[in-house]
CSV table of C-alpha atoms and ligand atoms in Angstrom, one decimal:
chain,number,residue,atom,x,y,z
A,491,MET,CA,11.5,18.0,8.8
A,492,ILE,CA,11.3,18.6,5.1
A,493,MET,CA,15.2,18.9,4.9
A,494,ILE,CA,15.6,15.3,6.0
A,495,PHE,CA,14.4,13.9,2.8
A,496,ARG,CA,15.9,16.4,0.4
A,497,GLY,CA,19.4,14.9,0.0
A,498,ILE,CA,18.2,11.4,-0.8
A,499,LYS,CA,15.3,12.2,-3.0
A,500,THR,CA,16.6,10.6,-6.3
A,501,LEU,CA,17.9,7.6,-4.4
A,502,LYS,CA,14.6,7.0,-2.7
A,503,THR,CA,12.7,7.0,-6.0
A,504,GLU,CA,15.2,4.7,-7.7
A,505,TRP,CA,15.3,2.3,-4.8
A,506,SER,CA,11.6,2.6,-3.8
A,507,VAL,CA,10.7,-1.0,-4.8
A,508,LYS,CA,13.8,-2.5,-3.4
A,509,MET,CA,13.2,-0.6,-0.2
A,510,ALA,CA,9.8,-2.1,0.2
A,511,ARG,CA,11.3,-4.8,2.3
A,512,LEU,CA,9.3,-7.1,4.4
A,513,ILE,CA,9.7,-6.3,8.1
A,514,GLU,CA,6.8,-8.1,9.8
A,515,GLU,CA,4.3,-10.8,9.1
A,516,THR,CA,1.0,-11.4,10.9
A,517,ASP,CA,-1.9,-13.9,10.2
A,518,TYR,CA,-3.5,-11.3,7.9
A,519,PHE,CA,-0.7,-9.3,6.1
A,520,THR,CA,2.9,-8.7,5.5
A,521,LEU,CA,4.3,-5.3,6.5
A,522,HIS,CA,6.7,-3.5,4.1
A,523,PHE,CA,9.0,-0.6,4.9
A,524,LEU,CA,8.6,2.1,2.3
A,525,SER,CA,10.2,5.1,4.0
A,526,ASP,CA,11.0,6.0,7.6
A,527,GLY,CA,7.6,5.8,9.3
A,528,VAL,CA,5.7,4.7,6.1
A,529,TYR,CA,4.6,1.1,5.7
A,530,GLY,CA,2.6,-0.9,3.2
A,531,ALA,CA,0.4,-3.6,4.8
A,532,ILE,CA,0.0,-6.2,2.0
A,533,ALA,CA,-2.9,-8.6,2.4
A,534,LYS,CA,-2.2,-12.3,2.5
A,535,HIS,CA,-4.6,-14.2,0.3
A,536,GLY,CA,-7.8,-15.7,1.8
A,537,GLN,CA,-7.1,-14.6,5.4
A,538,GLY,CA,-9.7,-11.9,6.0
A,539,ALA,CA,-7.7,-8.8,5.1
A,540,TRP,CA,-8.4,-9.1,1.4
A,541,SER,CA,-7.1,-5.6,0.3
A,542,ASN,CA,-4.0,-3.7,1.1
A,543,ALA,CA,-3.6,-1.0,3.7
A,544,GLY,CA,-1.1,1.7,4.7
A,545,ILE,CA,0.4,3.0,7.9
A,546,VAL,CA,1.9,6.5,8.2
A,547,ASP,CA,3.6,8.0,11.2
A,548,LEU,CA,2.6,11.7,11.2
A,549,GLY,CA,4.8,12.7,14.1
A,550,ASP,CA,2.6,13.0,17.1
A,551,GLU,CA,0.0,10.4,15.9
A,552,CYS,CA,-0.4,7.9,13.2
A,553,LEU,CA,-2.7,7.4,10.2
A,554,VAL,CA,-4.0,4.3,8.6
A,555,PHE,CA,-5.2,4.0,5.0
A,556,ASP,CA,-8.0,1.5,4.5
A,557,SER,CA,-9.1,-1.0,7.2
A,558,PHE,CA,-9.3,-4.5,5.5
A,559,SER,CA,-12.4,-6.6,5.2
A,560,THR,CA,-13.0,-7.9,8.7
A,561,PRO,CA,-12.9,-6.5,12.2
A,562,SER,CA,-10.3,-9.1,13.2
A,563,ALA,CA,-7.9,-8.1,10.4
A,564,GLY,CA,-8.7,-4.4,11.2
A,565,ALA,CA,-7.8,-4.9,14.9
A,566,ASP,CA,-4.5,-6.6,13.8
A,567,LEU,CA,-3.7,-3.7,11.6
A,568,ARG,CA,-4.3,-1.2,14.4
A,569,ARG,CA,-2.1,-3.2,16.8
A,570,VAL,CA,0.8,-3.3,14.3
A,571,ALA,CA,0.3,0.4,13.4
A,572,GLU,CA,0.5,1.5,17.0
A,573,THR,CA,3.4,-0.9,17.9
A,574,ILE,CA,5.6,0.0,15.0
A,575,THR,CA,5.1,3.8,15.2
A,576,GLY,CA,4.6,4.0,19.0
A,577,LYS,CA,1.8,6.4,18.3
A,578,LYS,CA,-2.0,6.2,18.6
A,579,VAL,CA,-4.0,6.0,15.4
A,580,LYS,CA,-5.7,9.4,15.0
A,581,TYR,CA,-7.0,9.1,11.4
A,582,LEU,CA,-8.3,6.3,9.2
A,583,ILE,CA,-8.9,6.9,5.5
A,584,ASN,CA,-11.5,4.9,3.5
A,585,SER,CA,-10.4,5.0,-0.2
A,586,HIS,CA,-13.8,3.8,-1.4
A,587,TYR,CA,-16.9,2.1,-0.1
A,588,HIS,CA,-16.1,-1.6,-1.0
A,589,GLY,CA,-16.4,-3.9,2.0
A,590,ASP,CA,-12.9,-5.3,1.6
A,591,HIS,CA,-11.5,-1.8,2.3
A,592,VAL,CA,-13.9,-0.7,5.1
A,593,PHE,CA,-15.3,-3.7,7.1
A,594,GLY,CA,-12.4,-3.4,9.5
A,595,ASN,CA,-13.4,0.2,10.4
A,596,GLN,CA,-14.8,-0.7,13.8
A,597,ALA,CA,-11.3,-1.3,15.1
A,598,PHE,CA,-10.8,2.4,14.6
A,599,ILE,CA,-14.0,3.6,16.2
A,600,ASP,CA,-12.3,6.2,18.3
A,601,ALA,CA,-10.2,7.6,15.4
A,602,THR,CA,-11.4,10.2,12.9
A,603,ILE,CA,-12.6,8.3,9.8
A,604,ILE,CA,-12.2,10.2,6.6
A,605,SER,CA,-13.7,9.7,3.1
A,606,THR,CA,-15.4,11.7,0.4
A,607,SER,CA,-19.1,12.6,1.0
A,608,MET,CA,-20.0,10.3,-1.9
A,609,THR,CA,-18.1,7.4,-0.5
A,610,LYS,CA,-19.8,7.8,2.8
A,611,ASP,CA,-23.3,7.8,1.1
A,612,LEU,CA,-22.4,4.7,-1.0
A,613,PHE,CA,-21.1,3.0,2.1
A,614,LYS,CA,-24.4,3.6,3.9
A,615,GLU,CA,-26.5,2.7,0.9
A,616,LYS,CA,-24.6,-0.5,-0.3
A,617,ASN,CA,-23.1,-2.1,2.7
A,618,LYS,CA,-26.0,-2.9,4.9
A,619,ILE,CA,-25.7,-5.5,7.6
A,620,GLY,CA,-29.3,-6.6,8.6
A,621,ASN,CA,-30.5,-9.3,10.8
A,622,LEU,CA,-27.6,-11.6,11.8
A,623,ALA,CA,-29.5,-14.9,11.1
A,624,LYS,CA,-30.5,-13.6,7.6
A,625,GLU,CA,-27.0,-12.3,6.8
A,626,THR,CA,-25.5,-15.6,8.0
A,627,LYS,CA,-27.8,-17.6,5.8
A,628,GLU,CA,-27.2,-15.4,2.8
A,629,THR,CA,-23.4,-15.6,3.2
A,630,LYS,CA,-23.6,-19.4,3.6
A,631,ASP,CA,-25.8,-19.6,0.4
A,632,TYR,CA,-23.2,-17.5,-1.4
A,633,LEU,CA,-20.4,-19.7,-0.2
A,634,ASN,CA,-22.2,-22.7,-1.5
A,635,GLN,CA,-22.6,-21.1,-4.9
A,636,LEU,CA,-18.9,-20.3,-5.0
A,637,LYS,CA,-18.1,-23.9,-4.2
A,638,ILE,CA,-20.2,-25.1,-7.2
A,639,GLN,CA,-18.5,-22.6,-9.5
A,640,MET,CA,-15.1,-23.5,-8.1
A,641,GLU,CA,-15.7,-27.1,-9.0
A,642,LYS,CA,-17.1,-26.3,-12.4
A,643,SER,CA,-14.3,-23.9,-13.5
A,644,GLN,CA,-12.1,-25.2,-16.3
A,645,SER,CA,-9.2,-22.8,-15.9
A,646,GLU,CA,-6.8,-22.9,-13.0
A,647,VAL,CA,-6.6,-19.1,-12.9
A,648,VAL,CA,-10.4,-18.7,-12.6
A,649,LYS,CA,-10.5,-21.6,-10.1
A,650,ALA,CA,-7.9,-19.9,-7.9
A,651,SER,CA,-10.0,-16.7,-8.0
A,652,PHE,CA,-13.1,-18.5,-6.8
A,653,VAL,CA,-11.1,-20.3,-4.1
A,654,ASN,CA,-9.8,-16.9,-2.9
A,655,GLN,CA,-13.3,-15.4,-2.9
A,656,PHE,CA,-14.5,-18.4,-1.0
A,657,ASN,CA,-11.7,-18.2,1.6
A,658,GLU,CA,-12.2,-14.4,2.1
A,659,MET,CA,-16.0,-14.7,2.4
A,660,SER,CA,-15.5,-17.5,4.9
A,661,LYS,CA,-13.5,-15.1,7.1
A,662,VAL,CA,-16.2,-12.5,6.7
A,663,LEU,CA,-18.8,-15.1,7.8
A,664,GLU,CA,-16.7,-15.9,10.9
A,665,ASP,CA,-16.7,-12.2,11.9
A,666,LEU,CA,-20.4,-11.5,11.1
A,667,PRO,CA,-21.6,-11.9,14.7
A,668,ILE,CA,-19.3,-9.1,15.8
A,669,MET,CA,-19.3,-7.0,12.7
A,670,LYS,CA,-20.6,-3.4,13.0
A,671,LEU,CA,-20.5,-0.8,10.3
A,672,VAL,CA,-18.6,2.3,11.3
A,673,PHE,CA,-19.1,5.3,8.9
A,674,PRO,CA,-16.6,8.1,8.1
A,675,THR,CA,-17.2,11.3,10.1
A,676,LEU,CA,-14.8,13.7,8.4
A,677,LEU,CA,-15.9,14.3,4.8
A,678,PHE,CA,-14.2,16.0,1.9
A,679,GLU,CA,-14.8,16.5,-1.8
A,680,ASP,CA,-11.7,16.6,-3.9
A,681,LYS,CA,-8.7,17.3,-1.8
A,682,LEU,CA,-7.8,17.2,1.9
A,683,VAL,CA,-4.4,17.8,3.4
A,684,ILE,CA,-3.2,16.6,6.8
A,685,GLU,CA,-0.1,18.4,8.1
A,686,GLY,CA,1.5,16.3,10.8
A,687,SER,CA,4.5,17.4,12.8
A,688,LYS,CA,6.7,14.9,10.9
A,689,ARG,CA,5.1,14.8,7.5
A,690,ARG,CA,2.3,15.9,5.2
A,691,ILE,CA,-0.2,13.6,3.5
A,692,GLU,CA,-2.6,14.6,0.8
A,693,LEU,CA,-5.9,12.9,-0.1
A,694,TYR,CA,-7.2,13.3,-3.7
A,695,CYS,CA,-10.4,12.4,-5.3
A,696,PHE,CA,-10.3,13.0,-9.1
A,697,GLY,CA,-13.7,11.4,-9.6
A,698,GLY,CA,-14.7,7.7,-9.9
A,699,GLY,CA,-13.6,4.9,-12.1
A,700,HIS,CA,-13.6,1.8,-10.0
A,701,THR,CA,-16.4,3.1,-7.9
A,702,PRO,CA,-18.3,6.5,-8.3
A,703,SER,CA,-15.8,8.0,-5.9
A,704,ASP,CA,-12.2,6.9,-5.6
A,705,THR,CA,-9.7,8.4,-3.2
A,706,PHE,CA,-5.9,7.9,-3.1
A,707,MET,CA,-3.3,9.2,-0.7
A,708,TYR,CA,-0.1,11.0,-1.7
A,709,LEU,CA,3.0,11.6,0.4
A,710,PRO,CA,4.7,14.5,-1.5
A,711,GLU,CA,8.1,14.3,0.2
A,712,GLU,CA,8.4,10.6,0.0
A,713,LYS,CA,6.7,10.3,-3.4
A,714,ILE,CA,4.7,7.4,-2.3
A,715,ALA,CA,1.0,6.9,-3.2
A,716,PHE,CA,-1.5,4.6,-1.6
A,717,MET,CA,-3.9,4.1,-4.6
A,718,GLY,CA,-6.8,2.1,-3.3
A,719,ASP,CA,-8.3,0.2,-6.2
A,720,LEU,CA,-7.4,2.8,-8.8
A,721,VAL,CA,-4.2,0.7,-9.2
A,722,THR,CA,-4.2,-3.0,-8.7
A,723,GLU,CA,-1.7,-5.7,-9.8
A,724,ASN,CA,-2.8,-8.2,-12.5
A,725,LEU,CA,-6.4,-8.1,-11.5
A,726,HIS,CA,-9.7,-7.8,-13.4
A,727,LEU,CA,-10.8,-5.1,-11.1
A,728,PRO,CA,-14.4,-3.8,-11.3
A,729,ILE,CA,-14.8,-0.8,-13.6
A,730,VAL,CA,-17.8,1.5,-13.3
A,731,ASN,CA,-16.7,4.3,-15.6
A,732,PRO,CA,-13.8,3.6,-18.0
A,733,LEU,CA,-13.6,7.2,-19.4
A,734,GLU,CA,-13.3,8.7,-16.0
A,735,PHE,CA,-11.0,6.0,-14.8
A,736,LYS,CA,-8.5,6.9,-17.6
A,737,SER,CA,-8.8,10.6,-16.9
A,738,ILE,CA,-8.1,10.0,-13.2
A,739,LEU,CA,-5.0,7.9,-14.1
A,740,ASP,CA,-3.9,10.7,-16.6
A,741,LYS,CA,-3.9,13.1,-13.7
A,742,VAL,CA,-2.1,10.7,-11.4
A,743,ARG,CA,0.6,10.2,-14.1
A,744,LEU,CA,1.5,13.9,-13.9
A,745,MET,CA,2.3,13.7,-10.2
A,746,ASP,CA,5.8,12.8,-9.0
A,747,ILE,CA,5.2,9.3,-7.6
A,748,GLY,CA,8.0,6.8,-7.2
A,749,THR,CA,6.2,4.1,-5.2
A,750,PHE,CA,2.7,2.8,-5.9
A,751,VAL,CA,0.9,0.8,-3.2
A,752,PRO,CA,-1.9,-0.9,-5.1
A,753,GLY,CA,-5.3,-1.8,-3.5
A,754,HIS,CA,-4.5,-5.5,-4.3
A,755,GLY,CA,-1.2,-7.0,-5.2
A,756,ILE,CA,2.4,-6.1,-4.5
A,757,VAL,CA,4.1,-2.7,-4.2
A,758,GLY,CA,5.5,-1.4,-7.4
A,759,LYS,CA,6.4,1.6,-9.6
A,760,VAL,CA,4.5,3.5,-12.3
A,761,ASP,CA,4.3,0.4,-14.5
A,762,LEU,CA,1.5,-0.8,-12.1
A,763,LEU,CA,-0.5,2.3,-13.1
A,764,GLU,CA,0.4,1.8,-16.8
A,765,SER,CA,-0.9,-1.8,-16.8
A,766,VAL,CA,-4.3,-0.7,-15.5
A,767,TYR,CA,-4.4,2.1,-18.0
A,768,ASP,CA,-3.5,-0.2,-20.9
A,769,TYR,CA,-6.2,-2.7,-19.6
A,770,ILE,CA,-8.9,-0.1,-19.7
A,771,SER,CA,-7.8,1.2,-23.1
A,772,TYR,CA,-7.9,-2.3,-24.4
A,773,LEU,CA,-11.4,-2.9,-23.1
A,774,MET,CA,-12.5,0.3,-24.7
A,775,GLU,CA,-10.8,-0.4,-28.0
A,776,LYS,CA,-12.4,-3.9,-28.3
A,777,SER,CA,-15.8,-2.7,-27.2
A,778,ASN,CA,-15.7,0.2,-29.7
A,779,GLU,CA,-14.7,-2.2,-32.5
A,780,ALA,CA,-17.7,-4.5,-31.6
A,781,LEU,CA,-20.1,-1.5,-31.5
A,782,GLN,CA,-18.8,-0.1,-34.8
A,783,SER,CA,-19.4,-3.4,-36.5
A,784,ASN,CA,-22.8,-3.7,-34.9
A,785,GLN,CA,-21.9,-6.8,-33.0
A,786,SER,CA,-24.4,-7.7,-30.3
A,787,LEU,CA,-23.0,-7.9,-26.8
A,788,GLU,CA,-23.7,-11.7,-26.8
A,789,THR,CA,-21.8,-12.4,-30.0
A,790,PHE,CA,-19.0,-10.1,-28.9
A,791,LEU,CA,-18.5,-11.9,-25.7
A,792,SER,CA,-18.9,-15.4,-27.1
A,793,GLU,CA,-16.4,-14.8,-29.8
A,794,PHE,CA,-13.9,-13.0,-27.7
A,795,GLN,CA,-10.6,-14.8,-27.0
A,796,THR,CA,-8.7,-13.4,-23.9
A,797,PRO,CA,-5.2,-12.6,-24.9
A,798,GLU,CA,-2.0,-12.9,-22.8
A,799,PRO,CA,-1.3,-11.4,-20.3
A,800,TYR,CA,-5.0,-10.9,-19.3
A,801,SER,CA,-5.7,-14.6,-19.4
A,802,LYS,CA,-3.4,-14.9,-16.4
A,803,TRP,CA,-4.9,-12.1,-14.4
A,804,ARG,CA,-6.9,-12.8,-11.2
A,805,GLY,CA,-10.6,-12.1,-10.8
A,806,MET,CA,-13.6,-14.4,-10.6
A,807,ASN,CA,-15.4,-12.9,-13.7
A,808,GLY,CA,-12.3,-12.5,-15.8
A,809,ILE,CA,-12.1,-10.0,-18.6
A,810,LYS,CA,-15.6,-10.7,-19.9
A,811,ASP,CA,-17.5,-9.0,-17.1
A,812,ASN,CA,-15.5,-5.8,-17.7
A,813,LEU,CA,-15.9,-6.1,-21.4
A,814,SER,CA,-19.7,-6.3,-20.9
A,815,LYS,CA,-19.7,-3.3,-18.6
A,816,VAL,CA,-17.5,-1.2,-20.9
A,817,TYR,CA,-19.6,-2.2,-24.0
A,818,LYS,CA,-22.8,-1.1,-22.2
A,819,PHE,CA,-21.1,2.1,-21.0
A,820,LEU,CA,-20.0,3.0,-24.5
A,821,ASP,CA,-23.3,2.0,-26.1
A,822,ARG,CA,-25.1,4.6,-23.9
B,1023,ZN,ZN1,-12.7,-2.0,-4.6
């Protein structure tokens, strides 16, 4: 099997982005061909998928990477995975605990669901679905708040982010009556390899930057990586640990990766990783400058002018939420 890819290795890397051609479209996502039997499922905005997923034909069975944010989108993903590969889904990977990557898990209840031990603990601790009436009320209240902020927002970019959050959360609300949390059952710490009859996949956790534990999936022969939210496109992604985030990306940089499938946004090359790296470096640099000149967090944030290209990036809280987090992190 290994030999099949050997002759076209360079070509595959060079053409990786061009090869990410759209081959199918559903209500929730567009499906992109990345390599024979490897597909990126790119979420459509505001439809209940919310984050990207991946489909990999392992030979005798198939694997899915992340499950979207609703059971309906998860079921659609499973249907497409099994149709396009002709194989049953045997494994589901959860890159991290965030609901937009794991609330579709119940569509894969009979598969082996894999994550790090810490992701499973965080999943149990942070994503609780309590009493339906209470959850419904809380979600509706949240939607009302979003609506108010949507109407108040001055910038078109911020407004669009609120609209997207509103649309995605409305889809979550629609699915609440059927939603069940399904937890990972196969746990690993820093590396797990699955050797299929057709190809090998490798799961890595180099620590936590976006959440306390972030996993990505690497296909060594195809040089494709499904990054979860360690790599996103033009997005003010939440950051919990900027130092560890950079050290994770430093390690990823050393790997031979031609195609990056981000957790949010379109498929790209290493420049996607570099843009996240530069963003975190920028947040750290500005926060350090403020701390060195004894600027209070309030003054720092109120005087801060968001430069291009970050003023165009998506994300409800913009850059200031991350600046505040990084400032507080470095102040510790
Ligand atoms: Zn996330």
